[in-house]
Each structure stands twice: as C-alpha cells, then as structure tokens.
CSV table of C-alpha atoms in Angstrom, one decimal:
chain,number,residue,atom,x,y,z
A,1,MET,CA,13.6,23.6,-7.3
A,2,ALA,CA,14.1,25.9,-10.2
A,3,ASP,CA,16.0,28.7,-8.3
A,4,GLY,CA,18.4,25.8,-7.1
A,5,ARG,CA,16.6,25.1,-3.6
A,6,PRO,CA,15.5,21.3,-3.4
A,7,PHE,CA,12.6,20.5,-1.9
A,8,ASP,CA,11.8,20.5,1.9
A,9,ALA,CA,9.0,18.0,1.0
A,10,VAL,CA,7.0,16.3,-1.5
A,11,ILE,CA,3.6,14.8,-1.5
A,12,ALA,CA,2.8,12.0,-3.5
A,13,ASN,CA,-0.9,12.2,-4.2
A,14,ALA,CA,-2.2,11.3,-7.2
A,15,GLY,CA,-4.6,8.3,-7.8
A,16,VAL,CA,-7.7,6.9,-9.0
A,17,MET,CA,-10.0,4.9,-7.1
A,18,ALA,CA,-12.2,1.8,-7.8
A,19,THR,CA,-12.0,2.2,-12.0
A,20,PRO,CA,-13.3,-0.3,-14.1
A,21,PHE,CA,-10.3,-2.7,-15.0
A,22,GLY,CA,-8.0,-1.4,-17.4
A,23,HIS,CA,-4.3,-0.3,-17.8
A,24,THR,CA,-2.1,2.8,-18.0
A,25,VAL,CA,-0.2,3.5,-21.5
A,26,ASP,CA,2.7,1.5,-20.1
A,27,GLY,CA,0.5,-1.4,-19.8
A,28,PHE,CA,0.0,-1.7,-16.2
A,29,GLU,CA,-3.3,-2.3,-14.6
A,30,THR,CA,-4.7,1.1,-13.8
A,31,GLN,CA,-5.0,1.3,-10.0
A,32,PHE,CA,-1.5,-0.5,-9.4
A,33,GLY,CA,0.0,1.4,-12.1
A,34,THR,CA,-1.2,4.7,-11.3
A,35,ASN,CA,-1.2,4.9,-7.4
A,36,HIS,CA,1.7,3.0,-6.9
A,37,LEU,CA,4.1,2.7,-9.9
A,38,GLY,CA,3.7,6.4,-11.1
A,39,HIS,CA,4.7,7.5,-7.2
A,40,PHE,CA,7.7,5.0,-7.1
A,41,LEU,CA,9.3,6.2,-10.5
A,42,LEU,CA,8.8,9.6,-10.1
A,43,VAL,CA,10.1,10.2,-6.5
A,44,ASN,CA,12.9,7.8,-6.9
A,45,ARG,CA,14.0,10.0,-10.2
A,46,ILE,CA,14.0,13.3,-8.2
A,47,VAL,CA,15.7,12.1,-5.1
A,48,PRO,CA,18.7,14.4,-5.7
A,49,MET,CA,16.5,17.2,-5.8
A,50,ILE,CA,15.2,16.3,-2.2
A,51,ALA,CA,16.9,18.4,1.1
A,52,ARG,CA,18.8,15.2,2.7
A,53,ASP,CA,16.7,16.6,5.6
A,54,GLY,CA,13.4,16.6,3.6
A,55,ARG,CA,10.0,14.5,3.7
A,56,LEU,CA,8.0,12.2,1.3
A,57,VAL,CA,4.8,12.1,2.0
A,58,VAL,CA,3.0,9.1,0.4
A,59,LEU,CA,-0.7,9.5,0.1
A,60,ALA,CA,-2.1,5.9,1.5
A,61,SER,CA,-5.9,4.8,2.2
A,62,ALA,CA,-8.3,3.4,5.0
A,63,GLY,CA,-8.7,1.4,1.9
A,64,HIS,CA,-5.3,-0.4,2.4
A,65,ARG,CA,-7.6,-2.6,5.0
A,66,PHE,CA,-9.1,-4.2,1.9
A,67,THR,CA,-6.1,-6.7,1.0
A,68,ASP,CA,-2.6,-7.3,1.0
A,69,VAL,CA,-0.8,-6.5,-2.2
A,70,ASP,CA,-0.2,-9.6,-4.5
A,71,LEU,CA,3.3,-9.6,-5.3
A,72,ASP,CA,2.5,-12.8,-7.5
A,73,ASP,CA,0.0,-11.0,-10.0
A,74,PRO,CA,-0.2,-7.7,-9.7
A,75,GLY,CA,-2.3,-7.0,-13.2
A,76,PHE,CA,-4.9,-9.4,-12.5
A,77,GLU,CA,-3.7,-11.6,-15.2
A,78,ARG,CA,-4.3,-14.7,-13.0
A,79,SER,CA,-7.2,-13.8,-11.2
A,80,PRO,CA,-10.9,-12.0,-11.5
A,81,TYR,CA,-10.9,-8.2,-11.2
A,82,ALA,CA,-12.1,-6.4,-8.9
A,83,PRO,CA,-12.2,-2.8,-8.2
A,84,PHE,CA,-12.1,-1.9,-4.4
A,85,VAL,CA,-9.6,-4.9,-4.4
A,86,ALA,CA,-7.4,-3.3,-7.0
A,87,TYR,CA,-8.1,-0.1,-4.8
A,88,GLY,CA,-6.8,-1.6,-2.0
A,89,ARG,CA,-3.5,-3.3,-3.5
A,90,SER,CA,-2.5,-0.1,-4.6
A,91,LYS,CA,-2.8,2.0,-1.5
A,92,THR,CA,-1.1,-1.5,0.4
A,93,ALA,CA,1.4,-0.7,-2.2
A,94,ASN,CA,1.8,3.0,-0.9
A,95,VAL,CA,2.4,2.3,2.4
A,96,LEU,CA,5.2,-0.1,2.2
A,97,PHE,CA,6.8,1.9,-0.2
A,98,ALA,CA,7.0,4.7,2.2
A,99,VAL,CA,8.3,2.2,4.7
A,100,GLU,CA,10.9,1.0,2.2
A,101,PHE,CA,11.8,4.4,1.3
A,102,ASP,CA,12.2,5.4,4.8
A,103,ARG,CA,14.6,2.6,5.2
A,104,ARG,CA,16.9,3.4,2.2
A,105,HIS,CA,17.1,7.1,3.1
A,106,ARG,CA,16.9,7.6,6.8
A,107,ASP,CA,20.7,7.2,7.2
A,108,VAL,CA,21.0,10.8,5.6
A,109,GLY,CA,17.9,12.4,7.1
A,110,LEU,CA,15.3,11.8,4.3
A,111,ARG,CA,12.9,10.9,6.1
A,112,ALA,CA,8.8,8.6,3.9
A,113,THR,CA,5.5,8.1,5.7
A,114,ALA,CA,2.1,7.1,4.8
A,115,ALA,CA,-0.9,9.3,4.8
A,116,HIS,CA,-4.9,8.5,5.3
A,117,PRO,CA,-6.6,11.8,4.6
A,118,GLY,CA,-10.0,10.5,5.4
A,119,GLY,CA,-13.0,10.6,3.7
A,120,ILE,CA,-13.7,13.9,1.4
A,121,ARG,CA,-15.7,14.5,-1.2
A,122,THR,CA,-13.8,14.9,-4.1
A,123,GLU,CA,-13.9,13.7,-7.7
A,124,LEU,CA,-11.6,11.1,-6.6
A,125,GLY,CA,-15.1,8.7,-5.9
A,126,ARG,CA,-16.5,9.3,-9.7
A,127,HIS,CA,-16.9,5.3,-10.6
A,128,THR,CA,-18.5,4.7,-7.4
A,129,ASP,CA,-22.2,4.0,-7.2
A,130,PRO,CA,-23.8,6.1,-5.4
A,131,SER,CA,-26.2,3.7,-3.6
A,132,ALA,CA,-23.2,1.4,-3.0
A,133,GLU,CA,-21.3,4.3,-1.5
A,134,ALA,CA,-24.7,5.2,0.8
A,135,GLN,CA,-24.7,1.1,1.8
A,136,LEU,CA,-21.2,2.0,2.8
A,137,ILE,CA,-21.8,5.1,4.9
A,138,ARG,CA,-25.0,2.9,6.3
A,139,THR,CA,-22.3,0.1,7.6
A,140,ILE,CA,-19.9,2.4,8.8
A,141,ASN,CA,-22.3,3.7,11.6
A,142,GLU,CA,-24.0,0.9,12.4
A,143,ARG,CA,-20.6,-0.1,13.5
A,144,ASN,CA,-19.7,3.4,14.9
A,145,ALA,CA,-23.0,3.1,17.0
A,146,ALA,CA,-22.5,-0.2,18.2
A,147,ALA,CA,-19.1,0.7,19.1
A,148,GLY,CA,-19.6,4.1,20.9
A,149,LEU,CA,-18.1,6.0,18.1
A,150,ALA,CA,-19.4,9.3,16.4
A,151,THR,CA,-21.2,9.3,13.6
A,152,PHE,CA,-19.1,9.8,10.0
A,153,ARG,CA,-19.1,12.7,8.4
A,154,TYR,CA,-16.9,13.5,5.5
A,155,LYS,CA,-14.0,15.8,6.3
A,156,THR,CA,-13.5,19.3,4.4
A,157,VAL,CA,-10.4,19.5,1.9
A,158,ALA,CA,-8.5,21.8,4.3
A,159,GLN,CA,-9.4,18.9,6.9
A,160,GLY,CA,-8.4,15.9,4.3
A,161,ALA,CA,-5.2,17.8,3.5
A,162,ALA,CA,-4.5,18.5,7.2
A,163,THR,CA,-2.2,15.4,8.2
A,164,SER,CA,-0.1,15.6,5.3
A,165,VAL,CA,0.8,18.8,6.5
A,166,TRP,CA,1.2,17.5,9.9
A,167,THR,CA,3.7,14.8,8.7
A,168,ALA,CA,5.2,16.9,6.4
A,169,THR,CA,6.1,20.5,8.4
A,170,VAL,CA,5.0,19.4,11.9
A,171,ALA,CA,5.4,15.8,13.7
A,172,SER,CA,8.9,14.8,14.5
A,173,ALA,CA,10.8,12.8,11.8
A,174,ASP,CA,11.5,9.9,14.1
A,175,ASP,CA,8.0,9.7,15.1
A,176,VAL,CA,6.1,9.3,12.0
A,177,GLY,CA,9.5,7.4,9.6
A,178,GLY,CA,8.3,4.4,7.8
A,179,ARG,CA,5.4,4.6,9.8
A,180,TYR,CA,1.1,5.1,8.6
A,181,CYS,CA,-0.6,8.2,10.2
A,182,GLU,CA,-4.3,9.1,10.3
A,183,ASP,CA,-5.7,12.3,11.7
A,184,CYS,CA,-2.7,13.8,12.4
A,185,HIS,CA,-1.2,11.3,14.5
A,186,VAL,CA,0.7,8.0,14.2
A,187,ALA,CA,-1.6,5.1,13.6
A,188,ALA,CA,-2.0,2.1,15.8
A,189,VAL,CA,-2.2,-1.4,14.7
A,190,VAL,CA,-5.3,-2.8,14.2
A,191,ASP,CA,-5.4,-6.0,12.6
A,192,ASP,CA,-9.5,-6.4,13.2
A,193,PRO,CA,-10.9,-5.9,10.0
A,194,GLU,CA,-14.3,-4.7,12.2
A,195,GLU,CA,-12.7,-2.1,13.6
A,196,ARG,CA,-12.1,1.4,12.2
A,197,GLY,CA,-8.9,2.7,12.0
A,198,GLY,CA,-5.7,1.5,12.5
A,199,VAL,CA,-3.0,0.3,9.8
A,200,GLN,CA,-2.7,-3.5,8.4
A,201,SER,CA,0.5,-4.9,10.0
A,202,TYR,CA,1.0,-6.4,6.4
A,203,ALA,CA,1.5,-2.8,5.3
A,204,LEU,CA,4.1,-2.1,7.9
A,205,ASP,CA,5.8,-5.5,7.0
A,206,PRO,CA,9.3,-4.2,5.8
A,207,GLU,CA,10.3,-8.0,4.1
A,208,ARG,CA,6.9,-7.1,2.3
A,209,ALA,CA,8.3,-3.6,1.8
A,210,GLU,CA,11.7,-4.7,0.3
A,211,ALA,CA,10.0,-7.3,-2.3
A,212,LEU,CA,7.3,-4.9,-3.5
A,213,TRP,CA,10.2,-2.3,-4.0
A,214,THR,CA,12.5,-5.4,-5.9
A,215,LEU,CA,9.3,-6.1,-7.9
A,216,SER,CA,8.4,-2.5,-8.7
A,217,GLU,CA,11.9,-1.8,-10.2
A,218,THR,CA,12.0,-5.1,-12.2
A,219,MET,CA,8.3,-3.4,-14.0
A,220,VAL,CA,9.7,0.2,-14.3
A,221,GLY,CA,12.5,-0.8,-15.4
A,222,GLU,CA,15.2,0.9,-13.8
A,223,ARG,CA,16.9,0.4,-10.5
A,224,PHE,CA,17.5,2.8,-7.7
A,225,GLY,CA,20.0,3.4,-4.8
A,226,ASP,CA,19.5,4.0,-1.5
A,227,GLN,CA,21.1,7.6,-1.0
A,228,ALA,CA,19.4,11.1,-1.1
A,229,GLY,CA,20.7,14.0,-3.0
A,230,ALA,CA,21.3,17.5,-2.4
C-alpha cells in the first residue's frame, strides 16, 4: 500500500493458544483479545486499503470444535477459565468474523473466508504440556485407526500455509466466501464431536456471526460500515 496500490489479500494469522489466564493491555481475556478482537479491529480499520475484488483470510483452527463463543461472558468473568475452552471460543470467533465480514462486503466483491492450517510444529504450542500433547495425538490416532483413516502427522510450515494461499489466490471467491476451509478444500459441516475434520454448524451461523460483530464493536468502542474502499 506504500506505493498507492491496494492490498489484494489480507491474511489475519496472529494468534496464541491455551495460555494461562490473563488479559491484553486493553483488558480483554488474552486469547479472545489476541485471536479475535485484534483481527477484528485491525482488519476493519484497513478495509479502505483492500481492493474491492480482494480477499480476507482469517486463520481459524479445528480447535473451534471445542466450543461455541460465549456472547454473555467472553472474558470468563462469571465462568471458570479453561485454556482450551478459551482457545476454542476464540477460534469459533475467527470463523464467525469471516462469515459476517463476507456478508457485509461481498456486494462490492471483497470476500472473506476462514482457514484451518492444520497441525504444525510452531511456537504456538509453547503453553501446551508435552505429555498432554502426546496423549492427545494418541487419542486422535486411536480414533483414526478405528475409522480407517491415516495416522496423524504434523504438517511442514509450507504445507500449513497452503490452505491460506489457496483460499487467498486460487479458489473461486463464490466457493470459499463465508466458508471454512481446510486441506485446500471447503470443509463439510460435521457436528459429530467424534469425527475428525469439518466445521461445526454453530461456527457458520449467520445470526451468531452478526451478534458477535455487534458485541465486538461494543468491546473495541468502534463501529464499522458495510463497504470496501479501494
């Protein structure tokens, strides 16, 4: 944008996972504030800098399957804090943000999608106990074996980036707009918690998406319109 040209694609991928209970400098619960509200505020502020036929890719996670957002208590002020519950809430919020952003901007050609990169060995898991991680992988592989699926393997960084690149530059906007993608395809709705892969229906609920948008505006103290800029 420094040379006057708009952004063709914005990939919102800042994130933390399963952190101890804490707050951002603005007073928001750490994971909800970092993973959702930070993206929500930044992206909406730079909308005029994004091309009208551009793309927004919001990095989500299979962790959204842990739980829906809690619109009444986003900061765990009235409920006990659990690191992966907080992570799940924030990742569901990522998907809902993409759903509502896409609805608000698709008429001018700016589309949004949520993307799950897959399991990658990065510093994102710095707060995860190694033994708990090993047990989780054993559980996943037991279920995979029972379902006739392949053994879980971590992706390389390049493999993890592939779905973001695909949704931003390759896939049809009408195919991925307002959807959740994984492994370079649009994920099916899978509400069975025992299944691996897919997206929970609550993460694509348009009414929940609009309600989260309204709550997020209240929390950050700013309101945003429905039109792209450039």
